mmCIF file of C-alpha atoms in Angstrom:
data_model
loop_
_atom_site.group_PDB
_atom_site.id
_atom_site.type_symbol
_atom_site.label_atom_id
_atom_site.label_comp_id
_atom_site.label_asym_id
_atom_site.label_seq_id
_atom_site.Cartn_x
_atom_site.Cartn_y
_atom_site.Cartn_z
ATOM 1 C CA ASP A 1 -0.017 0.016 -0.011
ATOM 2 C CA VAL A 2 1.207 3.476 -0.894
ATOM 3 C CA LYS A 3 1.699 5.554 2.214
ATOM 4 C CA VAL A 4 2.058 9.348 2.241
ATOM 5 C CA THR A 5 2.280 10.953 5.631
ATOM 6 C CA GLN A 6 2.135 14.577 6.651
ATOM 7 C CA SER A 7 3.685 16.012 9.802
ATOM 8 C CA SER A 8 0.516 17.528 11.287
ATOM 9 C CA ARG A 9 -3.244 17.177 10.839
ATOM 10 C CA TYR A 10 -4.031 20.556 12.367
ATOM 11 C CA LEU A 11 -1.807 23.572 12.803
ATOM 12 C CA VAL A 12 -2.458 27.080 14.147
ATOM 13 C CA LYS A 13 0.114 29.789 13.491
ATOM 14 C CA ARG A 14 0.306 33.538 13.874
ATOM 15 C CA THR A 15 0.711 36.029 11.083
ATOM 16 C CA GLY A 16 4.382 36.517 10.230
ATOM 17 C CA GLU A 17 5.538 33.146 11.551
ATOM 18 C CA LYS A 18 7.667 30.842 9.460
ATOM 19 C CA VAL A 19 5.772 27.565 8.914
ATOM 20 C CA PHE A 20 7.162 24.194 7.842
ATOM 21 C CA LEU A 21 4.892 21.459 6.496
ATOM 22 C CA GLU A 22 6.555 18.088 5.928
ATOM 23 C CA CYS A 23 5.556 15.165 3.743
ATOM 24 C CA VAL A 24 7.064 11.714 3.548
ATOM 25 C CA GLN A 25 6.278 8.903 1.076
ATOM 26 C CA ASP A 26 7.395 5.296 1.224
ATOM 27 C CA MET A 27 6.811 4.218 -2.386
ATOM 28 C CA ASP A 28 10.065 5.406 -3.965
ATOM 29 C CA HIS A 29 8.098 7.853 -6.122
ATOM 30 C CA GLU A 30 10.083 10.338 -8.143
ATOM 31 C CA ASN A 31 7.392 13.016 -8.132
ATOM 32 C CA MET A 32 6.068 14.893 -5.133
ATOM 33 C CA PHE A 33 3.484 17.653 -5.104
ATOM 34 C CA TRP A 34 2.077 20.263 -2.722
ATOM 35 C CA TYR A 35 -1.519 21.495 -3.216
ATOM 36 C CA ARG A 36 -3.855 23.691 -1.296
ATOM 37 C CA GLN A 37 -7.591 23.139 -1.317
ATOM 38 C CA ASP A 38 -10.121 25.870 -0.675
ATOM 39 C CA PRO A 39 -13.939 25.811 -0.921
ATOM 40 C CA GLY A 40 -15.087 26.816 -4.389
ATOM 41 C CA LEU A 41 -11.526 26.910 -5.746
ATOM 42 C CA GLY A 42 -10.709 23.248 -5.751
ATOM 43 C CA LEU A 43 -7.242 21.753 -5.607
ATOM 44 C CA ARG A 44 -4.488 24.053 -6.765
ATOM 45 C CA LEU A 45 -0.867 23.109 -7.325
ATOM 46 C CA ILE A 46 1.658 25.136 -5.373
ATOM 47 C CA TYR A 47 4.958 23.327 -6.183
ATOM 48 C CA PHE A 48 6.120 20.126 -7.826
ATOM 49 C CA SER A 49 9.373 18.175 -7.517
ATOM 50 C CA TYR A 50 10.449 15.433 -9.912
ATOM 51 C CA ASP A 51 13.755 14.595 -8.266
ATOM 52 C CA VAL A 52 15.926 15.385 -5.268
ATOM 53 C CA LYS A 53 16.781 19.075 -5.188
ATOM 54 C CA MET A 54 14.655 19.699 -8.279
ATOM 55 C CA LYS A 55 11.536 21.835 -8.049
ATOM 56 C CA GLU A 56 9.085 23.504 -10.363
ATOM 57 C CA LYS A 57 6.548 26.224 -9.617
ATOM 58 C CA GLY A 58 2.937 25.239 -9.864
ATOM 59 C CA ASP A 59 -0.046 27.498 -10.429
ATOM 60 C CA ILE A 60 0.081 29.478 -7.170
ATOM 61 C CA PRO A 61 3.723 29.543 -5.844
ATOM 62 C CA GLU A 62 3.644 33.064 -4.397
ATOM 63 C CA GLY A 63 4.405 33.145 -0.677
ATOM 64 C CA TYR A 64 5.680 29.574 -0.631
ATOM 65 C CA SER A 65 8.974 27.762 -1.077
ATOM 66 C CA VAL A 66 9.893 24.103 -1.025
ATOM 67 C CA SER A 67 12.806 21.807 -0.198
ATOM 68 C CA ARG A 68 13.579 18.263 -1.306
ATOM 69 C CA GLU A 69 16.824 16.995 0.125
ATOM 70 C CA LYS A 70 15.873 13.313 0.125
ATOM 71 C CA LYS A 71 13.718 11.411 -2.379
ATOM 72 C CA GLU A 72 11.089 10.470 0.197
ATOM 73 C CA ARG A 73 10.680 13.857 1.808
ATOM 74 C CA PHE A 74 9.211 17.113 0.465
ATOM 75 C CA SER A 75 8.770 20.182 2.626
ATOM 76 C CA LEU A 76 6.592 23.233 2.054
ATOM 77 C CA ILE A 77 7.693 26.451 3.699
ATOM 78 C CA LEU A 78 5.638 29.549 4.350
ATOM 79 C CA GLU A 79 8.308 32.204 4.907
ATOM 80 C CA SER A 80 5.958 34.664 6.602
ATOM 81 C CA ALA A 81 2.494 33.258 7.115
ATOM 82 C CA SER A 82 -0.497 35.395 6.239
ATOM 83 C CA THR A 83 -4.211 34.984 6.907
ATOM 84 C CA ASN A 84 -4.894 34.282 3.239
ATOM 85 C CA GLN A 85 -2.751 31.179 3.568
ATOM 86 C CA THR A 86 -5.346 29.566 5.898
ATOM 87 C CA SER A 87 -6.221 26.407 3.996
ATOM 88 C CA MET A 88 -6.073 22.621 3.729
ATOM 89 C CA TYR A 89 -2.614 21.635 2.451
ATOM 90 C CA LEU A 90 -2.295 18.312 0.687
ATOM 91 C CA CYS A 91 0.864 16.477 -0.288
ATOM 92 C CA ALA A 92 0.856 13.800 -3.029
ATOM 93 C CA SER A 93 3.338 11.585 -4.816
ATOM 94 C CA SER A 94 3.524 9.609 -8.037
ATOM 95 C CA PHE A 95 5.899 7.791 -10.305
ATOM 96 C CA LEU A 96 7.571 9.766 -13.090
ATOM 97 C CA GLU A 97 5.818 9.316 -16.401
ATOM 98 C CA GLY A 98 8.038 11.572 -18.516
ATOM 99 C CA THR A 99 6.299 11.566 -21.911
ATOM 100 C CA GLY A 100 3.677 14.238 -21.325
ATOM 101 C CA GLY A 101 1.134 12.165 -19.446
ATOM 102 C CA ALA A 102 0.901 11.397 -15.769
ATOM 103 C CA TYR A 103 0.579 8.479 -13.375
ATOM 104 C CA GLU A 104 -1.788 8.235 -10.400
ATOM 105 C CA GLN A 105 -1.078 10.595 -7.509
ATOM 106 C CA TYR A 106 -1.517 9.373 -3.946
ATOM 107 C CA PHE A 107 -2.390 11.867 -1.266
ATOM 108 C CA GLY A 108 -1.432 12.280 2.358
ATOM 109 C CA PRO A 109 -4.107 12.985 5.025
ATOM 110 C CA GLY A 110 -3.713 16.731 4.712
ATOM 111 C CA THR A 111 -2.822 19.526 7.097
ATOM 112 C CA ARG A 112 -5.439 22.064 8.024
ATOM 113 C CA LEU A 113 -3.511 25.271 8.660
ATOM 114 C CA THR A 114 -5.093 28.264 10.336
ATOM 115 C CA VAL A 115 -3.184 31.559 10.413
ATOM 116 C CA THR A 116 -4.476 34.072 12.899
ATOM 117 C CA GLN B 1 -6.538 28.036 -19.888
ATOM 118 C CA LYS B 2 -6.457 24.259 -19.480
ATOM 119 C CA GLU B 3 -9.457 23.065 -17.526
ATOM 120 C CA VAL B 4 -11.327 20.078 -16.221
ATOM 121 C CA GLU B 5 -14.996 20.832 -15.724
ATOM 122 C CA GLN B 6 -17.564 19.085 -13.572
ATOM 123 C CA ASN B 7 -21.109 19.903 -12.493
ATOM 124 C CA SER B 8 -20.837 20.805 -8.767
ATOM 125 C CA GLY B 9 -24.080 19.075 -7.873
ATOM 126 C CA PRO B 10 -25.373 17.902 -5.506
ATOM 127 C CA LEU B 11 -26.401 14.863 -7.430
ATOM 128 C CA SER B 12 -28.982 12.870 -5.524
ATOM 129 C CA VAL B 13 -29.378 9.176 -6.350
ATOM 130 C CA PRO B 14 -31.520 6.548 -4.589
ATOM 131 C CA GLU B 15 -29.719 3.713 -2.842
ATOM 132 C CA GLY B 16 -29.236 0.783 -5.228
ATOM 133 C CA ALA B 17 -29.483 2.882 -8.384
ATOM 134 C CA ILE B 18 -26.659 3.822 -10.807
ATOM 135 C CA ALA B 19 -24.913 7.101 -10.169
ATOM 136 C CA SER B 20 -23.451 8.780 -13.242
ATOM 137 C CA LEU B 21 -20.766 11.436 -12.894
ATOM 138 C CA ASN B 22 -19.472 13.383 -15.837
ATOM 139 C CA CYS B 23 -16.425 15.507 -16.628
ATOM 140 C CA THR B 24 -15.167 17.399 -19.698
ATOM 141 C CA TYR B 25 -11.671 18.598 -20.405
ATOM 142 C CA SER B 26 -10.111 21.231 -22.610
ATOM 143 C CA ASP B 27 -6.810 19.775 -23.866
ATOM 144 C CA ARG B 28 -7.171 17.336 -26.734
ATOM 145 C CA GLY B 29 -3.615 16.047 -26.185
ATOM 146 C CA SER B 30 -4.397 14.728 -22.677
ATOM 147 C CA GLN B 31 -3.491 11.067 -22.101
ATOM 148 C CA SER B 32 -4.296 10.208 -18.491
ATOM 149 C CA PHE B 33 -7.476 10.629 -16.488
ATOM 150 C CA PHE B 34 -8.352 9.869 -12.930
ATOM 151 C CA TRP B 35 -11.328 9.736 -10.598
ATOM 152 C CA TYR B 36 -10.893 10.456 -6.888
ATOM 153 C CA ARG B 37 -13.344 10.268 -4.022
ATOM 154 C CA GLN B 38 -13.147 12.763 -1.204
ATOM 155 C CA TYR B 39 -15.146 12.562 2.026
ATOM 156 C CA SER B 40 -15.713 15.804 3.940
ATOM 157 C CA GLY B 41 -12.575 16.801 5.823
ATOM 158 C CA LYS B 42 -10.515 14.042 4.329
ATOM 159 C CA SER B 43 -7.984 13.841 1.504
ATOM 160 C CA PRO B 44 -8.731 12.584 -2.015
ATOM 161 C CA GLU B 45 -8.594 8.843 -2.511
ATOM 162 C CA LEU B 46 -7.907 7.349 -5.954
ATOM 163 C CA ILE B 47 -10.754 5.254 -7.316
ATOM 164 C CA MET B 48 -9.881 4.691 -10.974
ATOM 165 C CA SER B 49 -7.416 5.697 -13.629
ATOM 166 C CA ILE B 50 -8.107 5.443 -17.384
ATOM 167 C CA TYR B 51 -5.743 5.988 -20.261
ATOM 168 C CA SER B 52 -7.528 4.509 -23.319
ATOM 169 C CA ASN B 53 -10.831 5.140 -25.042
ATOM 170 C CA GLY B 54 -13.642 2.939 -23.850
ATOM 171 C CA ASP B 55 -14.715 1.453 -20.540
ATOM 172 C CA LYS B 56 -12.718 0.256 -17.584
ATOM 173 C CA GLU B 57 -14.486 -1.663 -14.807
ATOM 174 C CA ASP B 58 -13.400 -2.204 -11.216
ATOM 175 C CA GLY B 59 -16.014 -3.723 -8.930
ATOM 176 C CA ARG B 60 -19.022 -1.401 -8.796
ATOM 177 C CA PHE B 61 -17.171 1.365 -10.594
ATOM 178 C CA THR B 62 -16.859 1.904 -14.378
ATOM 179 C CA ALA B 63 -14.830 4.693 -15.864
ATOM 180 C CA GLN B 64 -15.531 5.699 -19.464
ATOM 181 C CA LEU B 65 -13.270 7.784 -21.690
ATOM 182 C CA ASN B 66 -14.131 9.372 -25.019
ATOM 183 C CA LYS B 67 -11.153 11.353 -26.334
ATOM 184 C CA ALA B 68 -12.932 12.516 -29.491
ATOM 185 C CA SER B 69 -15.647 14.203 -27.418
ATOM 186 C CA GLN B 70 -13.250 15.078 -24.593
ATOM 187 C CA TYR B 71 -15.251 13.666 -21.785
ATOM 188 C CA VAL B 72 -14.756 11.197 -18.977
ATOM 189 C CA SER B 73 -17.473 9.624 -16.857
ATOM 190 C CA LEU B 74 -17.728 7.457 -13.780
ATOM 191 C CA LEU B 75 -20.626 5.068 -13.182
ATOM 192 C CA ILE B 76 -21.254 3.702 -9.711
ATOM 193 C CA ARG B 77 -23.585 0.662 -9.737
ATOM 194 C CA ASP B 78 -25.687 -0.422 -6.759
ATOM 195 C CA SER B 79 -25.063 2.934 -5.036
ATOM 196 C CA GLN B 80 -24.609 2.776 -1.223
ATOM 197 C CA PRO B 81 -24.941 5.535 1.390
ATOM 198 C CA SER B 82 -21.171 5.175 1.895
ATOM 199 C CA ASP B 83 -20.688 6.394 -1.678
ATOM 200 C CA SER B 84 -21.931 9.867 -0.607
ATOM 201 C CA ALA B 85 -18.876 12.092 -1.136
ATOM 202 C CA THR B 86 -17.360 14.555 -3.528
ATOM 203 C CA TYR B 87 -15.921 13.022 -6.685
ATOM 204 C CA LEU B 88 -13.013 14.752 -8.365
ATOM 205 C CA CYS B 89 -12.113 14.212 -11.984
ATOM 206 C CA ALA B 90 -8.530 14.917 -13.037
ATOM 207 C CA GLY B 91 -6.480 14.818 -16.229
ATOM 208 C CA ASP B 92 -2.912 15.494 -17.225
ATOM 209 C CA MET B 93 -3.858 18.264 -19.733
ATOM 210 C CA ASN B 94 -0.478 17.559 -21.429
ATOM 211 C CA ARG B 95 1.390 19.037 -18.446
ATOM 212 C CA ASP B 96 4.233 16.521 -17.951
ATOM 213 C CA ASP B 97 3.377 14.533 -14.845
ATOM 214 C CA LYS B 98 1.175 17.264 -13.335
ATOM 215 C CA ILE B 99 -2.614 16.835 -13.286
ATOM 216 C CA ILE B 100 -5.425 19.331 -13.169
ATOM 217 C CA PHE B 101 -8.422 18.647 -10.961
ATOM 218 C CA GLY B 102 -12.032 19.624 -11.541
ATOM 219 C CA LYS B 103 -13.758 21.248 -8.635
ATOM 220 C CA GLY B 104 -15.718 18.101 -7.927
ATOM 221 C CA THR B 105 -19.296 16.812 -7.961
ATOM 222 C CA ARG B 106 -21.083 16.245 -4.640
ATOM 223 C CA LEU B 107 -22.904 12.945 -4.708
ATOM 224 C CA HIS B 108 -25.647 12.155 -2.192
ATOM 225 C CA ILE B 109 -27.037 8.632 -2.014
ATOM 226 C CA LEU B 110 -30.584 8.633 -0.586
ATOM 227 C CA PRO B 111 -31.293 5.693 1.764
#
């Protein structure tokens, strides 16, 4: 069974704090993803990594950065949290397809982040 | 803008009937399509993937892909109250390992 874990289920932070969200997968997947999900807006891709130390901006990267030092671990960093970053954050992983298509993504349980 | 579109619902279906969920997509070059189920407050869970035109069956679920018409559908036979959830359609939209999700259809199975 594919397992993707996230460091926290619920997190409350203050405006201006630096926030780290961590994700670990145990399936040797090359690809890892960070999404946020908001009512009415659906799932939106923040950042994508296809290999260690490699990253690619998604659709809404502003205000976020990422780190991938090991294949199984992908971290999302909010340098200075703001209230508009209150959301559900979802990590996912998949095998590399590499010819324009995509393989199935498997999701972690999510972190509900509240910034006050 | 590359998009995956779904009717937001709610779609109400009596228990034991067939639930039919539909999705259209904008990029004709898309190769891979996925259906996810998401319960309230939980993360998306993969139900089916489909890559070729036609039908793909897995238990009570059948995914259908028509690339010429650019639509994907999911049929759920013998619907159960536990099938009540939001169903997300997703496709690669020719974006190299990244997929775009629709906003989901809320399905309500009536006991």
